[in-house]
PDB file of C-alpha atoms in Angstrom:
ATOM      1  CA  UNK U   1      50.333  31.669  89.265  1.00  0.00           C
ATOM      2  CA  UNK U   2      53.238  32.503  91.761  1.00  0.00           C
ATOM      3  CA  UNK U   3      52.424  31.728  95.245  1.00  0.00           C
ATOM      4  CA  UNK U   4      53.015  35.246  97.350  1.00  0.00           C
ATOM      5  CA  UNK U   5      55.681  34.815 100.069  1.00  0.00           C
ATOM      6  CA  UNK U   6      55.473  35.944 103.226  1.00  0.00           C
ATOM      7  CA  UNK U   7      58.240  37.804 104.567  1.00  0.00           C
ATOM      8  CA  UNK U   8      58.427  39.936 108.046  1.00  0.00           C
ATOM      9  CA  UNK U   9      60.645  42.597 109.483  1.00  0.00           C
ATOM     10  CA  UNK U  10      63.829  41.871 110.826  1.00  0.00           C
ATOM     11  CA  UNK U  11      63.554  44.374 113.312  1.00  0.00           C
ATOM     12  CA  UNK U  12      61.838  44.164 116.163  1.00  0.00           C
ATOM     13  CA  UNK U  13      58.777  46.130 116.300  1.00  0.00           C
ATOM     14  CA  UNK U  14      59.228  49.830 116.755  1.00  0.00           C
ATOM     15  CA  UNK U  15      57.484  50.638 120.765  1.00  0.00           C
ATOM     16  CA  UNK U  16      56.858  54.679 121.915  1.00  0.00           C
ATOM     17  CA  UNK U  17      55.293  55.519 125.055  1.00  0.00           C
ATOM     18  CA  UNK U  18      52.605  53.351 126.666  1.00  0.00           C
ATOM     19  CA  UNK U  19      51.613  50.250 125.136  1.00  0.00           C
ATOM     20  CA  UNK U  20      51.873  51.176 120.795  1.00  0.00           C
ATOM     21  CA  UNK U  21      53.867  49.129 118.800  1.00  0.00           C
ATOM     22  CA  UNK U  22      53.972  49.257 114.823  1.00  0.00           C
ATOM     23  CA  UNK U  23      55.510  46.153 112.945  1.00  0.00           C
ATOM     24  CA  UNK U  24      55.441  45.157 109.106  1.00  0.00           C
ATOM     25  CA  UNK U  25      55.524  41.729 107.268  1.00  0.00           C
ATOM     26  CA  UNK U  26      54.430  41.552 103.640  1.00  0.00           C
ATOM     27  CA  UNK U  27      52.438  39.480 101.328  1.00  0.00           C
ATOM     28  CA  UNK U  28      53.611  39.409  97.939  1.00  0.00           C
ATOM     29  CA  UNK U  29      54.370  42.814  96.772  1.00  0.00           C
ATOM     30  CA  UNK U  30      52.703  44.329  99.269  1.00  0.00           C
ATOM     31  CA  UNK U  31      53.358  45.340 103.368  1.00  0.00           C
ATOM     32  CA  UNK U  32      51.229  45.063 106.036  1.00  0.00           C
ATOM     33  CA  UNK U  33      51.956  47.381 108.862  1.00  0.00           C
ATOM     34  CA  UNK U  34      49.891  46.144 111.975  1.00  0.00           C
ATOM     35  CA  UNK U  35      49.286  48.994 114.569  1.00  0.00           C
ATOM     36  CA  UNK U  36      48.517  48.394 117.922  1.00  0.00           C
ATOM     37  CA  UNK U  37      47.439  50.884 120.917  1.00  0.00           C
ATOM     38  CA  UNK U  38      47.294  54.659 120.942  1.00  0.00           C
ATOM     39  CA  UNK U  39      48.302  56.590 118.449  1.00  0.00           C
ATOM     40  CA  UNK U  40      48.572  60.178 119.688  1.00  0.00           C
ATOM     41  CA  UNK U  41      50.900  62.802 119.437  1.00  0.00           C
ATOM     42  CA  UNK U  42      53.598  60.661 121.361  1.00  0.00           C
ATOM     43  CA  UNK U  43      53.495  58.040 119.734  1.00  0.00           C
ATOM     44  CA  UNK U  44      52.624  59.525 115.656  1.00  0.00           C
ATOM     45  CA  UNK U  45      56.445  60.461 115.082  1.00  0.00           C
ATOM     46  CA  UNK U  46      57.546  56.783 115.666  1.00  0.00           C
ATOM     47  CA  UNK U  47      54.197  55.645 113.899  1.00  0.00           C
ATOM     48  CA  UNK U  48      55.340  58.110 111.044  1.00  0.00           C
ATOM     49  CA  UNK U  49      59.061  56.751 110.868  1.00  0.00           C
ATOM     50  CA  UNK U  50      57.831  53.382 110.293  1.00  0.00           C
ATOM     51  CA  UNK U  51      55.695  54.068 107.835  1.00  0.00           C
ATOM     52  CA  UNK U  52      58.042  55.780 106.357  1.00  0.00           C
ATOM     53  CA  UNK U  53      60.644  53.317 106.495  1.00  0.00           C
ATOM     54  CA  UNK U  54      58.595  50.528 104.650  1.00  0.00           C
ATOM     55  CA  UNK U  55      57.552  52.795 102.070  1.00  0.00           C
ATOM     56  CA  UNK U  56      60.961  53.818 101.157  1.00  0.00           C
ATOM     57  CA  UNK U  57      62.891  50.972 101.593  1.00  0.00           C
ATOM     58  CA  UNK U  58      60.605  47.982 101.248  1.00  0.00           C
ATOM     59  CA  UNK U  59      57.594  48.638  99.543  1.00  0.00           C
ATOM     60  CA  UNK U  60      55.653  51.278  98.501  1.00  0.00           C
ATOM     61  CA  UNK U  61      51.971  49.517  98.360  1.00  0.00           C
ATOM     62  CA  UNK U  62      51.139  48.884 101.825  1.00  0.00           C
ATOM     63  CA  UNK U  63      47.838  48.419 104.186  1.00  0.00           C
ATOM     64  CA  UNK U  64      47.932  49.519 107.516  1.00  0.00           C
ATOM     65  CA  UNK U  65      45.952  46.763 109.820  1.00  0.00           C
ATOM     66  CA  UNK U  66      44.419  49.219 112.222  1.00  0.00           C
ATOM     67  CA  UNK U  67      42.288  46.184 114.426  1.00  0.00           C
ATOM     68  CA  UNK U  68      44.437  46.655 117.472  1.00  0.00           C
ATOM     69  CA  UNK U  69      44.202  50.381 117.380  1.00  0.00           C
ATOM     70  CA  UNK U  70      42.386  51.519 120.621  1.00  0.00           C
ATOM     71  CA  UNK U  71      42.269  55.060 120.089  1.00  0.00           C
ATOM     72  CA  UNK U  72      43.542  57.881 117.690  1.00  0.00           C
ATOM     73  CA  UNK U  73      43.725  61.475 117.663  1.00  0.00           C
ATOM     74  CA  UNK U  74      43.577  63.936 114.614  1.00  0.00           C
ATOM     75  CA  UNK U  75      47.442  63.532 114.710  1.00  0.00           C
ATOM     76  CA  UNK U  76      47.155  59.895 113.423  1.00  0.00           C
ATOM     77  CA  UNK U  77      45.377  60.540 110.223  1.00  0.00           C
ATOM     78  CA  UNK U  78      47.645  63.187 109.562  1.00  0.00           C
ATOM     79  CA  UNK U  79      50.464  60.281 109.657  1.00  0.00           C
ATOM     80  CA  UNK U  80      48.656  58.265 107.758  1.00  0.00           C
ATOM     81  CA  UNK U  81      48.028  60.897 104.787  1.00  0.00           C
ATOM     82  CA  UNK U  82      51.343  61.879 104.712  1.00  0.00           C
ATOM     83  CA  UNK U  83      52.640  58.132 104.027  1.00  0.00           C
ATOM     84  CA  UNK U  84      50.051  57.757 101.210  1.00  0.00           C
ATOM     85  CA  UNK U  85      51.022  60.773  99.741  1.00  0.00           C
ATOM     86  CA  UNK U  86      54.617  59.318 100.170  1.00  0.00           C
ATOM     87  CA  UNK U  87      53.413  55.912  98.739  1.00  0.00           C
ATOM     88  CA  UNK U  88      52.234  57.478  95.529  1.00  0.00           C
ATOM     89  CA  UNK U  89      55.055  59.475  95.063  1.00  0.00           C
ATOM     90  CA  UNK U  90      56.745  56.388  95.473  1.00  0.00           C
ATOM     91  CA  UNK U  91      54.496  54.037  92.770  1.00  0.00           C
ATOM     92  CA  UNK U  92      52.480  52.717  95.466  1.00  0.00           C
ATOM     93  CA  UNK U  93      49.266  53.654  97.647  1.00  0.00           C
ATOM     94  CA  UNK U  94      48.027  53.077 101.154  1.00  0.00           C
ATOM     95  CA  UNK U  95      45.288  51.734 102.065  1.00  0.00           C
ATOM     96  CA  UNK U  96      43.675  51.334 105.714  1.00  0.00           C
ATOM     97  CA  UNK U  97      42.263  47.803 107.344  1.00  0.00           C
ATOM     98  CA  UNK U  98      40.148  46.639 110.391  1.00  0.00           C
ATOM     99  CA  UNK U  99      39.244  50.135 111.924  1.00  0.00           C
ATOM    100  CA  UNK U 100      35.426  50.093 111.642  1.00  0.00           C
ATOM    101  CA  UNK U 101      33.187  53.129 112.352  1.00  0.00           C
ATOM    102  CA  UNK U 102      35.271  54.738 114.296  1.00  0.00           C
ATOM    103  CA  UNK U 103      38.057  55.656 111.738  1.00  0.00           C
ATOM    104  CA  UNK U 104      35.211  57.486 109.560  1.00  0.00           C
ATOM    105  CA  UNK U 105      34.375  59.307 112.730  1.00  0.00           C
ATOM    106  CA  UNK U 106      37.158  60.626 112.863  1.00  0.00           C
ATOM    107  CA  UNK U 107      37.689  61.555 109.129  1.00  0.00           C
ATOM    108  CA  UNK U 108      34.521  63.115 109.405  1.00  0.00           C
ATOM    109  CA  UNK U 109      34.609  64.774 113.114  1.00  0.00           C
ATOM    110  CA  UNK U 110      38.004  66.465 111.856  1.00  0.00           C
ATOM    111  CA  UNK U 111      36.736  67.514 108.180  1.00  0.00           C
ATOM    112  CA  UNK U 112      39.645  66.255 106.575  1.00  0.00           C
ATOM    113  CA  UNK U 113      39.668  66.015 102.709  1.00  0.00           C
ATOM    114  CA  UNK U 114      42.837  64.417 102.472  1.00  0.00           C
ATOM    115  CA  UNK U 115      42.338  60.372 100.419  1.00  0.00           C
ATOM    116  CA  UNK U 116      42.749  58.011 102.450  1.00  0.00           C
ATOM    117  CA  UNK U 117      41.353  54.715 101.460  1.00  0.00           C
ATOM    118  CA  UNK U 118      39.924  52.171 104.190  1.00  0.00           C
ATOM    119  CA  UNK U 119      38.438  48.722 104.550  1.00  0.00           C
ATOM    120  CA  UNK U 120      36.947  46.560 106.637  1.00  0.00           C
ATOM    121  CA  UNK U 121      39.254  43.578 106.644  1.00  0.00           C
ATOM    122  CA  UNK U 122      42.546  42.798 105.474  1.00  0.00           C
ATOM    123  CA  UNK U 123      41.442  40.634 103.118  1.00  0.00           C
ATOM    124  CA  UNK U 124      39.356  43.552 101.988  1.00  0.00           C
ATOM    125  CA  UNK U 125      42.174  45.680 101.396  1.00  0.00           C
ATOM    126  CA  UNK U 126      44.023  43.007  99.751  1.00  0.00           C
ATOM    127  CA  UNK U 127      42.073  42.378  96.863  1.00  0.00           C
ATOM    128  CA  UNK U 128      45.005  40.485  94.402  1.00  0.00           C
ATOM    129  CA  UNK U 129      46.144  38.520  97.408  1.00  0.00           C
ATOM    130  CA  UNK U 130      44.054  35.439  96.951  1.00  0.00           C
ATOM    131  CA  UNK U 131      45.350  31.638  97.226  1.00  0.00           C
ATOM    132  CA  UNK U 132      45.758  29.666  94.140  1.00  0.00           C
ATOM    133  CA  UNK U 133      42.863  27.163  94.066  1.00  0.00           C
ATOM    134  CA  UNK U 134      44.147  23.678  92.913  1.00  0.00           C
ATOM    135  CA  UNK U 135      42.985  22.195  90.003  1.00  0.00           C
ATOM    136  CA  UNK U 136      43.188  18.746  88.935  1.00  0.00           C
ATOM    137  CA  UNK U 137      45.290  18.203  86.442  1.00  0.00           C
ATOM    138  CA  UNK U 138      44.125  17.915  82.807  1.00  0.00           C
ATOM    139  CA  UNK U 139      44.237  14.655  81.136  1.00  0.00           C
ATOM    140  CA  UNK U 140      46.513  14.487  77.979  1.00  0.00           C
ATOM    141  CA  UNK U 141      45.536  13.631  74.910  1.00  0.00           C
TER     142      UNK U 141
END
C-alpha cells in the first residue's frame, strides 16, 4: 500500500475582512480546505474562489474542515453547494468536517435541499485515508 503524501499550498492562505482565512493541504488524492472565522457575505466570494481554485486546479475530492468556523450565514452553504456541484462535475465530491450541530441548524433553519455531505471529524470524512499498519514480515520457506 502507498503511503499518502502530504502536500500544502504554496500560497499563503487567502484572508477577507475580519479574522477568516481559508487554506488547503492534501492527503493523498484528496484536499483539505481548513476554514477559519466568519463566513458571511464578505468573506463567501473569497471563501468561494478558493474552493474553487482547489477544485479546478488541484483536486476535485476535497473536505472542508469547518472546526474553526465561528459563525456562518445562509451565504456560506450556498458556497459550499456550489463547489460540490463543481466537484462532481469535476469527478470529485465535497464533503464537510468538524462543524457539529450547528451546521445542520443551519441546513435545516434555511430549508435547503441542496447535498451536501458532513461529518463529524476529519478522520470521519476521510474514510480511505488510514495509515498502513506494519506487519512483521513473513518467514520464507
Amino acid at each position: 500500500m502507498k503511503t499518502p503524501r502530504a502536500i500544502r499550498s504554496a500560497r499563503r492562505p487567502a484572508e477577507a475582512s475580519g479574522p477568516f482565512v481559508c487554506s488547503w493541504s492534501s492527503v493523498g488524492d484528496c484536499a483539505i480546505v481548513r476554514v477559519a472565522g466568519t463566513v458571511d457575505v464578505r468573506t463567501a466570494p473569497t471563501f468561494a474562489h478558493e474552493l474553487q481554485h482547489v477544485i479546478t486546479t488541484k483536486l476535485p475530492r476535497l473536505v472542508v474542515d469547518l472546526r474553526r468556523v465561528t459563525a456562518m450565514e445562509a451565504t456560506g452553504l450556498d458556497v459550499l453547494a456550489d463547489a460540490h456541484d463543481l466537484a462532481v462535475d469535476h469527478g470529485g465530491w465535497l464533503r464537510a468536517s468538524g462543524a457539529g450541530q450547528w451546521l445542520a441548524d443551519l441546513i435545516r433553519a434555511t430549508g435547503t435541499n441542496r447535498p451536501l455531505d458532513h461529518y463529524p471529524t476529519l478522520s470521519d470524512a476521510l474514510p480511505s485515508y488510514r495509515p498502513a499498519i506494519a506487519r512483521p514480515a513473513s518467514p520464507m520457506g
